[in-house]
Coordinates of N, CA, C and O in Angstrom, one line a residue:
I700 N 140.9 48.6 174.7 CA 140.3 49.2 173.5 C 141.5 49.5 172.5 O 141.2 49.4 171.3
A701 N 142.6 49.8 173.0 CA 143.8 50.1 172.1 C 144.1 48.8 171.3 O 144.5 48.9 170.1
N702 N 143.9 47.7 171.9 CA 144.2 46.4 171.2 C 143.2 46.2 170.1 O 143.6 45.7 169.0
I703 N 142.0 46.6 170.2 CA 141.0 46.5 169.2 C 141.3 47.4 168.0 O 141.2 47.0 166.8
K704 N 141.8 48.6 168.3 CA 142.1 49.5 167.2 C 143.3 49.0 166.4 O 143.3 49.3 165.2
N705 N 144.2 48.3 166.9 CA 145.4 47.8 166.2 C 145.0 46.6 165.3 O 145.9 46.2 164.5
R706 N 143.9 46.0 165.5 CA 143.6 44.8 164.7 C 143.2 45.2 163.3 O 142.6 46.2 163.1
K707 N 143.6 44.4 162.4 CA 143.3 44.6 161.0 C 141.8 44.2 160.6 O 141.3 44.7 159.7
F708 N 141.3 43.2 161.4 CA 140.0 42.7 161.2 C 139.5 42.1 162.5 O 140.2 42.0 163.4
I709 N 138.2 41.6 162.5 CA 137.6 41.1 163.7 C 138.4 39.8 164.1 O 138.6 38.9 163.3
A710 N 138.7 39.7 165.4 CA 139.4 38.5 165.9 C 138.5 37.3 165.9 O 137.2 37.4 165.9
L711 N 139.1 36.1 165.8 CA 138.3 34.9 165.7 C 137.7 34.7 167.1 O 138.3 34.7 168.1
D712 N 136.4 34.5 167.0 CA 135.6 34.3 168.2 C 135.8 32.9 168.8 O 136.0 31.9 168.0
I713 N 135.7 32.7 170.1 CA 136.0 31.4 170.7 C 134.9 30.4 170.2 O 135.2 29.2 170.2
S714 N 133.7 30.8 169.9 CA 132.7 29.9 169.4 C 133.0 29.5 167.9 O 132.4 28.5 167.4
G715 N 133.8 30.3 167.2 CA 134.1 29.9 165.8 C 133.1 30.5 164.9 O 133.2 30.2 163.7
K716 N 132.1 31.3 165.3 CA 131.0 31.7 164.4 C 131.5 32.5 163.3 O 130.9 32.6 162.2
N717 N 132.7 33.2 163.4 CA 133.2 34.0 162.3 C 134.5 33.3 161.7 O 135.3 34.0 161.0
Y718 N 134.6 32.0 161.9 CA 135.8 31.3 161.4 C 136.0 31.4 159.9 O 137.2 31.7 159.5
L719 N 135.0 31.2 159.1 CA 135.2 31.1 157.7 C 135.7 32.5 157.1 O 136.6 32.5 156.3
S720 N 135.1 33.6 157.6 CA 135.5 34.9 157.2 C 136.9 35.2 157.7 O 137.7 35.9 157.1
W721 N 137.2 34.8 159.0 CA 138.5 35.0 159.6 C 139.6 34.3 158.8 O 140.7 34.9 158.6
V722 N 139.4 33.1 158.4 CA 140.4 32.4 157.6 C 140.7 33.2 156.3 O 141.9 33.3 156.0
L723 N 139.7 33.7 155.6 CA 140.0 34.4 154.4 C 140.7 35.7 154.7 O 141.7 36.0 154.0
D724 N 140.4 36.4 155.8 CA 141.1 37.6 156.2 C 142.5 37.3 156.5 O 143.4 38.1 156.1
V725 N 142.8 36.3 157.3 CA 144.2 35.9 157.7 C 145.0 35.6 156.4 O 146.1 36.1 156.3
K726 N 144.4 34.8 155.5 CA 145.2 34.4 154.3 C 145.5 35.7 153.5 O 146.6 35.8 153.0
L727 N 144.6 36.6 153.4 CA 144.8 37.8 152.6 C 145.9 38.7 153.2 O 146.8 39.2 152.5
H728 N 145.8 38.9 154.5 CA 146.7 39.7 155.2 C 148.1 39.1 155.2 O 149.1 39.8 155.1
L729 N 148.2 37.8 155.5 CA 149.5 37.2 155.4 C 150.1 37.2 154.0 O 151.3 37.4 153.9
S730 N 149.3 37.1 153.0 CA 149.8 37.2 151.6 C 150.3 38.6 151.4 O 151.4 38.7 150.8
A731 N 149.6 39.6 151.8 CA 150.0 41.0 151.7 C 151.4 41.2 152.4 O 152.2 42.0 151.9
K732 N 151.6 40.6 153.5 CA 152.8 40.8 154.3 C 153.9 39.8 153.8 O 155.0 39.7 154.4
K733 N 153.6 39.0 152.8 CA 154.5 38.0 152.2 C 154.9 37.0 153.3 O 156.0 36.5 153.4
L734 N 153.9 36.6 154.1 CA 154.1 35.6 155.1 C 153.1 34.4 155.0 O 153.0 33.6 155.8
R735 N 152.4 34.3 153.9 CA 151.4 33.3 153.6 C 152.0 31.9 153.7 O 151.4 31.0 154.2
H736 N 153.2 31.7 153.3 CA 153.9 30.4 153.3 C 154.1 29.9 154.7 O 154.3 28.7 154.9
T737 N 154.1 30.7 155.7 CA 154.3 30.3 157.1 C 153.2 29.4 157.6 O 153.4 28.7 158.6
I738 N 152.1 29.4 157.0 CA 151.0 28.5 157.4 C 150.7 27.3 156.5 O 149.7 26.6 156.6
D739 N 151.7 27.1 155.6 CA 151.6 26.0 154.6 C 152.4 24.9 155.1 O 153.5 25.1 155.8
E740 N 152.0 23.7 154.8 CA 152.8 22.5 155.2 C 154.2 22.5 154.5 O 154.3 23.0 153.4
D741 N 155.1 22.0 155.2 CA 156.5 21.8 154.6 C 157.1 23.2 154.1 O 157.7 23.2 153.0
N742 N 156.9 24.2 154.9 CA 157.4 25.5 154.5 C 158.8 25.7 154.9 O 159.3 25.0 155.8
A743 N 159.5 26.6 154.2 CA 160.9 26.9 154.6 C 161.0 28.3 155.1 O 162.0 29.0 154.9
A744 N 160.1 28.6 156.0 CA 160.1 30.0 156.5 C 161.1 30.1 157.6 O 161.5 29.1 158.3
S745 N 161.7 31.3 157.7 CA 162.7 31.5 158.7 C 162.0 31.7 160.1 O 160.8 31.8 160.2
N746 N 162.8 31.6 161.1 CA 162.3 31.7 162.5 C 161.6 33.1 162.7 O 160.6 33.2 163.3
E747 N 162.2 34.1 162.1 CA 161.7 35.5 162.2 C 160.3 35.6 161.5 O 159.4 36.2 162.0
E748 N 160.2 35.0 160.3 CA 158.9 35.0 159.6 C 157.8 34.2 160.4 O 156.7 34.7 160.5
R749 N 158.2 33.1 160.9 CA 157.3 32.3 161.7 C 156.8 33.1 163.0 O 155.6 33.0 163.3
A750 N 157.8 33.7 163.6 CA 157.4 34.5 164.8 C 156.5 35.7 164.5 O 155.5 35.9 165.2
T751 N 156.8 36.3 163.3 CA 155.9 37.5 162.9 C 154.5 37.0 162.6 O 153.5 37.6 163.0
A752 N 154.4 35.8 161.9 CA 153.1 35.3 161.6 C 152.4 34.8 162.8 O 151.2 35.0 163.0
L753 N 153.1 34.2 163.8 CA 152.5 33.8 165.0 C 151.9 35.0 165.8 O 150.8 34.9 166.3
I754 N 152.7 36.0 165.9 CA 152.2 37.2 166.6 C 151.0 37.8 165.9 O 150.0 38.1 166.6
F755 N 151.0 37.8 164.6 CA 149.8 38.3 163.8 C 148.6 37.4 164.1 O 147.5 37.9 164.4
L756 N 148.8 36.1 164.1 CA 147.6 35.1 164.4 C 147.1 35.3 165.8 O 145.9 35.4 166.0
R757 N 148.0 35.4 166.7 CA 147.6 35.5 168.2 C 146.9 36.8 168.4 O 146.0 36.9 169.2
H758 N 147.3 37.8 167.7 CA 146.7 39.1 167.8 C 145.3 39.2 167.3 O 144.5 40.0 167.7
H759 N 144.9 38.2 166.4 CA 143.6 38.2 165.8 C 142.8 37.0 166.2 O 141.9 36.5 165.4
I760 N 143.0 36.5 167.4 CA 142.1 35.5 168.0 C 141.6 36.0 169.4 O 142.3 36.8 170.0
D761 N 140.5 35.4 169.8 CA 139.9 35.7 171.1 C 140.9 35.5 172.2 O 141.7 34.5 172.1
D762 N 140.8 36.3 173.3 CA 141.8 36.1 174.4 C 141.7 34.7 175.0 O 142.7 34.2 175.4
D763 N 140.5 34.1 175.1 CA 140.4 32.8 175.7 C 141.1 31.7 174.8 O 141.7 30.8 175.3
L764 N 141.1 31.9 173.5 CA 141.8 31.0 172.6 C 143.3 31.2 172.7 O 144.1 30.3 172.7
K765 N 143.7 32.5 173.0 CA 145.2 32.7 173.2 C 145.6 31.9 174.4 O 146.7 31.3 174.4
Y766 N 144.9 31.9 175.5 CA 145.3 31.2 176.7 C 145.2 29.7 176.4 O 146.1 28.9 177.0
E767 N 144.3 29.2 175.7 CA 144.2 27.8 175.4 C 145.4 27.3 174.6 O 145.9 26.2 174.8
Y768 N 145.9 28.1 173.6 CA 147.0 27.8 172.8 C 148.3 28.5 173.2 O 149.1 28.8 172.4
L769 N 148.4 28.8 174.5 CA 149.5 29.6 175.0 C 150.9 28.9 174.7 O 151.9 29.6 174.5
T770 N 150.9 27.6 174.7 CA 152.2 26.9 174.6 C 152.6 26.7 173.1 O 153.7 26.3 172.8
V771 N 151.8 27.0 172.2 CA 152.1 26.8 170.8 C 153.0 27.9 170.3 O 152.7 29.1 170.5
E772 N 154.2 27.6 169.8 CA 155.2 28.5 169.4 C 155.5 28.5 167.9 O 156.5 29.1 167.5
N773 N 154.6 27.9 167.1 CA 154.9 27.8 165.7 C 153.6 28.3 165.0 O 152.5 27.8 165.3
S774 N 153.7 29.2 164.0 CA 152.5 29.6 163.3 C 151.7 28.5 162.6 O 150.5 28.5 162.6
L775 N 152.5 27.6 162.0 CA 151.8 26.5 161.3 C 151.0 25.6 162.3 O 149.9 25.2 162.0
E776 N 151.6 25.3 163.4 CA 151.0 24.5 164.4 C 149.7 25.2 164.9 O 148.7 24.5 165.1
L777 N 149.8 26.5 165.2 CA 148.6 27.2 165.7 C 147.5 27.2 164.6 O 146.3 26.9 164.9
W778 N 147.9 27.4 163.3 CA 147.0 27.4 162.2 C 146.3 26.1 162.1 O 145.0 26.0 162.0
Q779 N 147.0 25.0 162.2 CA 146.5 23.6 162.1 C 145.6 23.3 163.3 O 144.5 22.7 163.1
N780 N 145.9 23.8 164.5 CA 145.1 23.5 165.7 C 143.8 24.2 165.5 O 142.7 23.6 165.8
L781 N 143.8 25.5 165.1 CA 142.5 26.2 164.9 C 141.7 25.6 163.8 O 140.5 25.5 163.9
N782 N 142.4 25.1 162.7 CA 141.7 24.5 161.6 C 141.0 23.2 162.1 O 139.9 22.9 161.7
D783 N 141.7 22.4 162.9 CA 141.2 21.1 163.4 C 139.9 21.4 164.3 O 139.0 20.7 164.3
R784 N 140.0 22.5 165.0 CA 138.9 22.9 165.9 C 137.7 23.4 165.2 O 136.6 23.1 165.6
F785 N 137.9 24.2 164.2 CA 136.7 24.9 163.6 C 136.4 24.5 162.1 O 135.3 24.9 161.6
E786 N 137.2 23.7 161.5 CA 136.9 23.3 160.1 C 135.6 22.6 159.9 O 135.0 22.8 158.8
H787 N 135.1 21.9 160.9 CA 133.8 21.2 160.7 C 132.6 22.2 160.5 O 131.6 21.8 160.0
L788 N 132.9 23.5 160.8 CA 131.8 24.5 160.6 C 131.4 24.6 159.1 O 130.2 24.9 158.8
K789 N 132.3 24.3 158.2 CA 131.9 24.3 156.8 C 130.8 23.3 156.5 O 129.9 23.6 155.7
A790 N 130.9 22.2 157.1 CA 129.8 21.2 156.9 C 128.5 21.6 157.5 O 127.5 21.1 157.1
V791 N 128.5 22.5 158.5 CA 127.3 23.0 159.1 C 126.7 24.2 158.4 O 125.5 24.3 158.1
V792 N 127.6 25.2 158.1 CA 127.2 26.5 157.6 C 126.8 26.4 156.1 O 125.8 27.0 155.7
L793 N 127.6 25.7 155.4 CA 127.4 25.7 153.9 C 126.1 25.2 153.5 O 125.4 25.8 152.7
P794 N 125.7 24.0 154.0 CA 124.3 23.5 153.6 C 123.2 24.5 153.9 O 122.2 24.6 153.1
K795 N 123.3 25.1 155.1 CA 122.2 26.0 155.5 C 122.2 27.2 154.6 O 121.2 27.7 154.1
A796 N 123.4 27.8 154.2 CA 123.5 28.9 153.3 C 123.0 28.5 151.9 O 122.3 29.3 151.3
L797 N 123.3 27.3 151.4 CA 122.8 26.9 150.1 C 121.2 26.8 150.2 O 120.6 27.2 149.2
N798 N 120.7 26.3 151.2 CA 119.3 26.2 151.4 C 118.6 27.6 151.4 O 117.6 27.8 150.7
D799 N 119.2 28.5 152.2 CA 118.7 29.8 152.3 C 118.7 30.5 151.0 O 117.8 31.3 150.6
W800 N 119.8 30.3 150.2 CA 120.0 30.9 148.9 C 118.9 30.4 147.9 O 118.3 31.2 147.2
S801 N 118.6 29.1 148.0 CA 117.6 28.6 147.1 C 116.2 29.0 147.5 O 115.3 29.1 146.6
Q802 N 116.0 29.4 148.7 CA 114.7 29.8 149.2 C 114.5 31.3 149.1 O 113.4 31.8 149.3
L803 N 115.5 32.1 148.7 CA 115.5 33.5 148.7 C 114.6 34.0 147.5 O 114.9 33.6 146.4
R804 N 113.6 34.8 147.8 CA 112.8 35.4 146.8 C 112.6 36.9 147.0 O 112.3 37.3 148.2
F805 N 112.8 37.7 146.0 CA 112.7 39.1 146.2 C 111.3 39.5 146.6 O 111.1 40.4 147.5
Q806 N 110.3 38.9 146.2 CA 108.9 39.2 146.5 C 108.5 39.0 147.9 O 107.5 39.5 148.4
D807 N 109.4 38.3 148.7 CA 109.1 38.0 150.1 C 109.5 39.2 151.0 O 109.3 39.1 152.2
F808 N 110.0 40.2 150.5 CA 110.5 41.4 151.3 C 109.8 42.6 150.9 O 109.4 42.9 149.8
K809 N 109.6 43.5 151.9 CA 108.8 44.7 151.8 C 109.7 45.8 151.1 O 109.2 46.6 150.3
T810 N 111.0 45.7 151.4 CA 111.9 46.8 150.8 C 113.1 46.1 150.2 O 113.5 45.0 150.6
V811 N 113.8 46.8 149.3 CA 115.0 46.3 148.7 C 116.1 46.2 149.8 O 116.9 45.3 149.8
S812 N 116.1 47.1 150.7 CA 117.0 47.1 151.8 C 117.0 45.8 152.6 O 118.0 45.2 153.0
E813 N 115.8 45.4 152.9 CA 115.6 44.1 153.7 C 116.1 42.9 152.9 O 116.8 42.0 153.4
Y814 N 115.8 42.9 151.6 CA 116.3 41.9 150.7 C 117.8 41.9 150.6 O 118.4 40.8 150.8
N815 N 118.4 43.0 150.5 CA 119.9 43.1 150.4 C 120.5 42.7 151.7 O 121.5 42.0 151.7
S816 N 119.9 43.0 152.8 CA 120.4 42.6 154.1 C 120.5 41.1 154.2 O 121.5 40.5 154.6
T817 N 119.4 40.5 153.9 CA 119.3 39.0 153.9 C 120.2 38.4 153.0 O 120.9 37.4 153.3
L818 N 120.3 38.9 151.8 CA 121.2 38.4 150.8 C 122.7 38.4 151.2 O 123.4 37.5 151.1
F819 N 123.1 39.6 151.8 CA 124.5 39.7 152.3 C 124.8 38.8 153.5 O 125.9 38.3 153.6
K820 N 123.8 38.5 154.3 CA 123.9 37.5 155.4 C 124.2 36.1 154.9 O 125.0 35.4 155.3
I821 N 123.4 35.8 153.8 CA 123.6 34.5 153.2 C 125.0 34.3 152.6 O 125.7 33.3 152.8
V822 N 125.4 35.4 151.9 CA 126.7 35.3 151.2 C 127.8 35.3 152.1 O 128.8 34.5 151.9
S823 N 127.7 36.0 153.2 CA 128.8 36.0 154.2 C 128.9 34.7 155.0 O 129.9 34.2 155.4

C-alpha cells in the first residue's frame, strides 16, 4: 500500500487499458521533472537522468510488466518497448470513442449526471 501512495498517478495496467492516459501522465511528469528528453530518440541525457527516468517509469507500471522488462536498463528502451506493445490500442479505442461521441444525445439520459458521466468516459 505504501507503494501506491508514492505513485503520482495510476500505474500502467498489464492489459494496457489505461495506456493512452498513462502516456500523457508520464510525459507531463517527466516534463515537470525536466526529464522528458530521456524518452526521445537520439537524446543526450546523462546516465543519471536516464536512471532517474527509468526508476520513474518502472515505478508507474504494473508489477508483472516490471518483471517482463526486468533486464531493460535504459528509459528510452523501456518507453519504446511499452509503446510497441500498446500503441495499437489507439487504432482500437479511437474509432469506438468517435462513434460513441457521434451517437451521444442529451435527450437519451434521465439526468444531467448520467450524461456527464458518459461524456467523460468517452473523452477519457
